[in-house]
């Protein structure tokens, strides 16, 4: 059995099955564990809120603009019942509209977060054609196509896709690092009453290292990165956010799953350098550069 973990997912170590978190609300949360404020270092990384067919807020995730219109995130962020999205590109703290409540989740008459705002854009969602919610980690990729003129950061920069199978050459170890960016929790605790910083909505960055590739529990479709106090890592709400290769703007993969309740140890990243991903993304007019 699986359940949405506040915009993140859990993967069982032995059998790669999704771990259920009984009683949790369907609510994405908000930062990179043991990270630092990103400011405007990655202005093309945004916070995405998913909305149902009635426009009501469902959950939130993170993601990356590849051009003014194409925003990539995790497939479990765009899966049903999500019907549309709003993406926020604020460099500072995103403050919820005081009129919005999680009781109703209604966006009727709400002008600010999570329903809209000055630095937000609406968009149409798409999910990898091979995505299976019962095995989400195998094709965990989604796209939001922004409406109208889309969004271009003031510095004109965007994220980039990796070349086909280019991650296969990476070596496990502390020297192979990534730049993980997202709007998720800074810390998490099993006891809901003890959760900290759950309401933060601010872009943060960390630099985890490669723990596992091409084998173990990640097969050939994911990476396992460190989640610890020394290097930082990802947590609930970082789902879909980029894990850039080294200090480049090349998106090695999107944050996909975690192995425990406290966002410690290791975190799973869905690779986007495989043929099925690059072929699908090409239909939106983006390709490795």
Tab-separated table of C-alpha atoms in Angstrom:
chain	number	residue	atom	x	y	z
A	1	UNK	CA	0.000	0.000	0.000
A	2	UNK	CA	1.248	3.482	-0.727
A	3	UNK	CA	0.333	6.987	0.369
A	4	UNK	CA	1.405	10.507	-0.499
A	5	UNK	CA	3.973	11.735	2.012
A	6	UNK	CA	3.491	15.497	1.936
A	7	UNK	CA	4.740	15.777	-1.625
A	8	UNK	CA	7.480	13.142	-1.159
A	9	UNK	CA	7.375	9.315	-1.361
A	10	UNK	CA	8.847	6.473	0.646
A	11	UNK	CA	10.495	3.398	-0.835
A	12	UNK	CA	11.022	0.189	1.155
A	13	UNK	CA	14.656	-0.886	1.149
A	14	UNK	CA	14.225	-4.592	0.494
A	15	UNK	CA	11.549	-4.780	-2.175
A	16	UNK	CA	11.283	-1.240	-3.544
A	17	UNK	CA	7.651	-1.070	-2.442
A	18	UNK	CA	6.026	2.131	-1.269
A	19	UNK	CA	5.757	2.538	2.485
A	20	UNK	CA	2.390	3.649	3.835
A	21	UNK	CA	2.147	6.540	6.256
A	22	UNK	CA	-1.225	6.013	7.895
A	23	UNK	CA	-3.274	9.000	8.892
A	24	UNK	CA	-1.227	11.658	7.070
A	25	UNK	CA	-3.190	14.310	5.192
A	26	UNK	CA	-2.729	14.708	1.461
A	27	UNK	CA	-0.646	17.840	1.888
A	28	UNK	CA	2.724	18.581	0.330
A	29	UNK	CA	5.002	20.346	2.813
A	30	UNK	CA	7.538	22.968	2.628
A	31	UNK	CA	13.113	22.720	2.706
A	32	UNK	CA	16.269	21.060	2.014
A	33	UNK	CA	17.611	19.370	5.150
A	34	UNK	CA	20.700	20.938	6.696
A	35	UNK	CA	20.887	23.277	3.725
A	36	UNK	CA	21.305	26.992	3.235
A	37	UNK	CA	19.184	29.721	1.699
A	38	UNK	CA	19.519	29.703	-2.080
A	39	UNK	CA	18.432	33.309	-2.688
A	40	UNK	CA	18.483	33.940	-6.434
A	41	UNK	CA	21.247	31.425	-7.256
A	42	UNK	CA	18.703	29.147	-8.962
A	43	UNK	CA	15.804	31.437	-9.971
A	44	UNK	CA	14.535	28.814	-12.425
A	45	UNK	CA	13.651	26.450	-9.545
A	46	UNK	CA	10.049	26.968	-8.484
A	47	UNK	CA	7.462	25.824	-5.966
A	48	UNK	CA	4.512	24.065	-7.604
A	49	UNK	CA	1.028	23.737	-6.144
A	50	UNK	CA	-1.219	21.076	-7.658
A	51	UNK	CA	-4.958	21.678	-7.993
A	52	UNK	CA	-7.925	19.428	-8.677
A	53	UNK	CA	-10.532	19.769	-11.414
A	54	UNK	CA	-12.515	22.104	-9.140
A	55	UNK	CA	-9.467	24.330	-8.665
A	56	UNK	CA	-8.981	23.364	-5.023
A	57	UNK	CA	-5.440	23.015	-3.658
A	58	UNK	CA	-4.122	19.454	-3.313
A	59	UNK	CA	-0.385	19.431	-2.515
A	60	UNK	CA	2.890	21.139	-3.297
A	61	UNK	CA	6.215	20.107	-4.830
A	62	UNK	CA	9.328	21.650	-6.383
A	63	UNK	CA	10.645	21.683	-9.958
A	64	UNK	CA	12.828	23.287	-12.635
A	65	UNK	CA	12.224	25.480	-15.673
A	66	UNK	CA	14.001	24.241	-18.809
A	67	UNK	CA	12.753	27.186	-20.839
A	68	UNK	CA	10.125	29.886	-20.382
A	69	UNK	CA	7.299	27.330	-20.594
A	70	UNK	CA	8.514	23.823	-19.681
A	71	UNK	CA	8.784	23.050	-15.954
A	72	UNK	CA	9.827	19.523	-14.960
A	73	UNK	CA	8.923	17.900	-11.664
A	74	UNK	CA	8.119	14.424	-10.313
A	75	UNK	CA	5.363	12.280	-11.805
A	76	UNK	CA	3.807	11.746	-8.383
A	77	UNK	CA	3.409	15.551	-8.228
A	78	UNK	CA	1.311	15.651	-11.407
A	79	UNK	CA	-0.639	12.399	-11.041
A	80	UNK	CA	-4.428	12.292	-10.666
A	81	UNK	CA	-6.435	13.878	-9.157
A	82	UNK	CA	-4.221	16.842	-10.080
A	83	UNK	CA	-5.649	18.688	-13.089
A	84	UNK	CA	-3.645	21.921	-13.169
A	85	UNK	CA	-0.788	23.676	-11.396
A	86	UNK	CA	0.448	27.040	-10.199
A	87	UNK	CA	4.216	27.591	-10.065
A	88	UNK	CA	5.831	30.228	-7.827
A	89	UNK	CA	9.274	31.709	-8.502
A	90	UNK	CA	9.779	33.916	-5.459
A	91	UNK	CA	13.386	34.199	-4.233
A	92	UNK	CA	12.276	34.864	-0.648
A	93	UNK	CA	9.772	33.405	1.783
A	94	UNK	CA	6.375	32.689	0.239
A	95	UNK	CA	3.652	33.720	2.662
A	96	UNK	CA	0.247	32.003	2.408
A	97	UNK	CA	-2.815	34.121	1.713
A	98	UNK	CA	-4.415	34.599	5.159
A	99	UNK	CA	-7.850	33.912	3.660
A	100	UNK	CA	-6.845	30.387	2.578
A	101	UNK	CA	-7.557	27.437	4.863
A	102	UNK	CA	-6.600	23.766	4.606
A	103	UNK	CA	-10.038	22.900	5.924
A	104	UNK	CA	-11.735	23.684	2.623
A	105	UNK	CA	-8.677	23.958	0.325
A	106	UNK	CA	-10.824	26.185	-1.853
A	107	UNK	CA	-9.120	28.712	-4.142
A	108	UNK	CA	-12.326	30.674	-4.671
A	109	UNK	CA	-11.528	34.334	-4.032
A	110	UNK	CA	-7.915	33.588	-3.013
A	111	UNK	CA	-5.444	35.848	-4.808
A	112	UNK	CA	-2.232	34.688	-3.080
A	113	UNK	CA	-0.419	31.451	-2.254
A	114	UNK	CA	-1.266	28.614	-2.809
A	115	UNK	CA	-3.679	29.756	-5.508
A	116	UNK	CA	-1.706	32.530	-7.222
A	117	UNK	CA	0.495	35.563	-6.749
A	118	UNK	CA	2.673	38.180	-8.405
A	119	UNK	CA	5.537	35.783	-9.184
A	120	UNK	CA	3.387	32.794	-10.071
A	121	UNK	CA	2.272	31.236	-13.348
A	122	UNK	CA	-0.541	28.788	-14.071
A	123	UNK	CA	0.046	25.734	-16.204
A	124	UNK	CA	-1.213	22.483	-17.688
A	125	UNK	CA	0.164	19.277	-16.187
A	126	UNK	CA	1.436	16.149	-17.939
A	127	UNK	CA	2.742	12.881	-16.505
A	128	UNK	CA	5.228	10.416	-18.034
A	129	UNK	CA	3.194	8.065	-20.293
A	130	UNK	CA	4.627	5.003	-18.514
A	131	UNK	CA	3.980	6.336	-15.030
A	132	UNK	CA	2.272	3.844	-12.715
A	133	UNK	CA	1.095	5.161	-9.330
A	134	UNK	CA	1.586	1.685	-7.879
A	135	UNK	CA	5.267	1.732	-8.895
A	136	UNK	CA	5.767	5.493	-9.137
A	137	UNK	CA	9.559	5.338	-8.766
A	138	UNK	CA	10.050	3.611	-12.151
A	139	UNK	CA	8.902	6.592	-14.263
A	140	UNK	CA	8.605	9.403	-11.746
A	141	UNK	CA	8.574	12.376	-14.108
A	142	UNK	CA	6.032	15.128	-14.731
A	143	UNK	CA	5.829	18.356	-16.714
A	144	UNK	CA	3.935	21.595	-16.261
A	145	UNK	CA	3.549	23.689	-19.420
A	146	UNK	CA	3.140	27.273	-18.282
A	147	UNK	CA	0.378	29.382	-19.793
A	148	UNK	CA	0.789	32.591	-21.781
A	149	UNK	CA	4.296	33.976	-21.992
A	150	UNK	CA	5.506	31.604	-19.295
A	151	UNK	CA	8.273	32.813	-17.000
A	152	UNK	CA	11.854	33.925	-17.654
A	153	UNK	CA	14.145	34.658	-14.684
A	154	UNK	CA	15.692	38.122	-14.660
A	155	UNK	CA	19.110	36.623	-15.452
A	156	UNK	CA	17.664	34.701	-18.412
A	157	UNK	CA	19.003	31.335	-17.213
A	158	UNK	CA	17.301	27.925	-17.104
A	159	UNK	CA	18.049	24.347	-16.105
A	160	UNK	CA	19.400	21.912	-18.721
A	161	UNK	CA	18.851	18.234	-19.471
A	162	UNK	CA	21.663	15.644	-19.265
A	163	UNK	CA	22.909	13.766	-22.315
A	164	UNK	CA	21.621	10.245	-22.955
A	165	UNK	CA	22.889	7.792	-20.299
A	166	UNK	CA	25.513	10.330	-19.215
A	167	UNK	CA	25.120	9.511	-15.513
A	168	UNK	CA	26.401	5.972	-16.024
A	169	UNK	CA	29.969	7.281	-15.811
A	170	UNK	CA	29.496	8.625	-12.265
A	171	UNK	CA	31.424	6.983	-9.426
A	172	UNK	CA	29.990	6.359	-5.978
A	173	UNK	CA	31.678	8.391	-3.263
A	174	UNK	CA	31.925	11.734	-1.548
A	175	UNK	CA	33.750	13.293	-4.498
A	176	UNK	CA	30.652	12.935	-6.712
A	177	UNK	CA	28.371	15.682	-5.470
A	178	UNK	CA	25.098	17.231	-6.526
A	179	UNK	CA	23.346	20.524	-5.947
A	180	UNK	CA	19.870	19.777	-4.595
A	181	UNK	CA	17.393	22.656	-4.619
A	182	UNK	CA	13.835	22.792	-3.341
A	183	UNK	CA	11.170	24.342	-1.157
A	184	UNK	CA	10.660	21.373	1.215
A	185	UNK	CA	10.995	20.765	4.945
A	186	UNK	CA	14.196	21.669	6.764
A	187	UNK	CA	13.534	18.913	9.295
A	188	UNK	CA	10.904	16.217	9.867
A	189	UNK	CA	9.953	14.077	12.865
A	190	UNK	CA	7.639	11.037	13.101
A	191	UNK	CA	5.563	12.792	15.741
A	192	UNK	CA	3.442	15.362	13.928
A	193	UNK	CA	3.315	17.499	17.059
A	194	UNK	CA	7.106	17.834	16.989
A	195	UNK	CA	7.476	18.832	13.343
A	196	UNK	CA	9.593	21.912	12.782
A	197	UNK	CA	9.589	24.542	10.030
A	198	UNK	CA	6.686	22.838	8.296
A	199	UNK	CA	5.295	26.159	7.107
A	200	UNK	CA	8.505	27.425	5.473
A	201	UNK	CA	8.221	28.002	1.757
A	202	UNK	CA	11.617	29.219	0.665
A	203	UNK	CA	14.155	28.013	-1.904
A	204	UNK	CA	17.071	26.230	-0.242
A	205	UNK	CA	20.138	24.332	-1.430
A	206	UNK	CA	22.323	21.434	-0.250
A	207	UNK	CA	25.172	19.370	-1.727
A	208	UNK	CA	24.679	15.619	-1.135
A	209	UNK	CA	27.000	12.974	-2.576
A	210	UNK	CA	26.367	9.820	-4.619
A	211	UNK	CA	25.638	6.786	-2.482
A	212	UNK	CA	24.319	4.293	-5.053
A	213	UNK	CA	23.831	4.001	-8.841
A	214	UNK	CA	23.062	1.169	-11.312
A	215	UNK	CA	22.237	-1.500	-8.776
A	216	UNK	CA	21.014	-2.092	-5.261
A	217	UNK	CA	17.554	-0.677	-4.624
A	218	UNK	CA	17.777	1.986	-7.372
A	219	UNK	CA	18.282	-0.261	-10.396
A	220	UNK	CA	19.076	1.747	-13.511
A	221	UNK	CA	16.313	4.332	-13.049
A	222	UNK	CA	17.367	6.253	-9.923
A	223	UNK	CA	20.246	7.544	-7.819
A	224	UNK	CA	20.616	7.271	-4.062
A	225	UNK	CA	22.137	10.398	-2.509
A	226	UNK	CA	23.318	11.158	1.022
A	227	UNK	CA	20.969	12.933	3.445
A	228	UNK	CA	23.020	14.030	6.434
A	229	UNK	CA	24.119	17.017	8.467
A	230	UNK	CA	27.464	17.250	6.681
A	231	UNK	CA	26.199	17.546	3.107
A	232	UNK	CA	22.480	18.150	3.518
A	233	UNK	CA	19.779	16.473	1.480
A	234	UNK	CA	16.094	16.491	0.570
A	235	UNK	CA	12.855	16.158	2.504
A	236	UNK	CA	9.051	16.368	2.190
A	237	UNK	CA	8.072	19.042	-0.334
A	238	UNK	CA	11.327	18.784	-2.297
A	239	UNK	CA	9.705	16.177	-4.570
A	240	UNK	CA	10.293	17.032	-8.206
A	241	UNK	CA	13.044	19.481	-7.326
A	242	UNK	CA	16.319	19.336	-9.240
A	243	UNK	CA	19.487	17.539	-8.272
A	244	UNK	CA	22.012	19.306	-10.470
A	245	UNK	CA	25.177	17.508	-11.501
A	246	UNK	CA	28.004	19.013	-9.456
A	247	UNK	CA	27.700	22.784	-9.516
A	248	UNK	CA	26.272	22.921	-13.049
A	249	UNK	CA	22.690	23.654	-14.130
A	250	UNK	CA	22.334	20.147	-15.620
A	251	UNK	CA	19.419	18.318	-13.977
A	252	UNK	CA	20.712	14.809	-13.243
A	253	UNK	CA	17.322	13.883	-11.817
A	254	UNK	CA	14.300	14.960	-9.823
A	255	UNK	CA	13.810	14.270	-6.115
A	256	UNK	CA	11.606	11.185	-5.897
A	257	UNK	CA	11.605	9.153	-2.667
A	258	UNK	CA	12.967	8.764	0.850
A	259	UNK	CA	13.759	5.744	2.986
A	260	UNK	CA	12.657	6.927	6.411
A	261	UNK	CA	10.381	9.322	8.266
A	262	UNK	CA	13.032	11.817	9.323
A	263	UNK	CA	14.609	12.681	5.936
A	264	UNK	CA	17.941	11.283	7.124
A	265	UNK	CA	20.356	8.722	5.724
A	266	UNK	CA	19.726	8.673	1.963
A	267	UNK	CA	17.264	10.069	-0.569
A	268	UNK	CA	16.164	8.796	-3.983
A	269	UNK	CA	16.460	10.774	-7.211
A	270	UNK	CA	14.705	9.749	-10.437
A	271	UNK	CA	17.179	9.946	-13.342
A	272	UNK	CA	16.217	11.930	-16.437
A	273	UNK	CA	19.076	10.767	-18.692
A	274	UNK	CA	17.313	7.634	-19.938
A	275	UNK	CA	15.934	7.324	-23.475
A	276	UNK	CA	12.267	7.116	-22.488
A	277	UNK	CA	12.534	10.334	-20.462
A	278	UNK	CA	14.470	12.331	-23.049
A	279	UNK	CA	12.207	11.104	-25.864
A	280	UNK	CA	9.099	12.168	-23.952
A	281	UNK	CA	10.562	15.530	-22.932
A	282	UNK	CA	11.478	16.165	-26.562
A	283	UNK	CA	7.761	16.257	-27.365
A	284	UNK	CA	7.668	19.486	-25.334
A	285	UNK	CA	10.490	20.986	-27.364
A	286	UNK	CA	13.332	20.437	-24.877
A	287	UNK	CA	16.487	18.388	-25.382
A	288	UNK	CA	19.989	18.076	-23.918
A	289	UNK	CA	22.174	21.057	-24.742
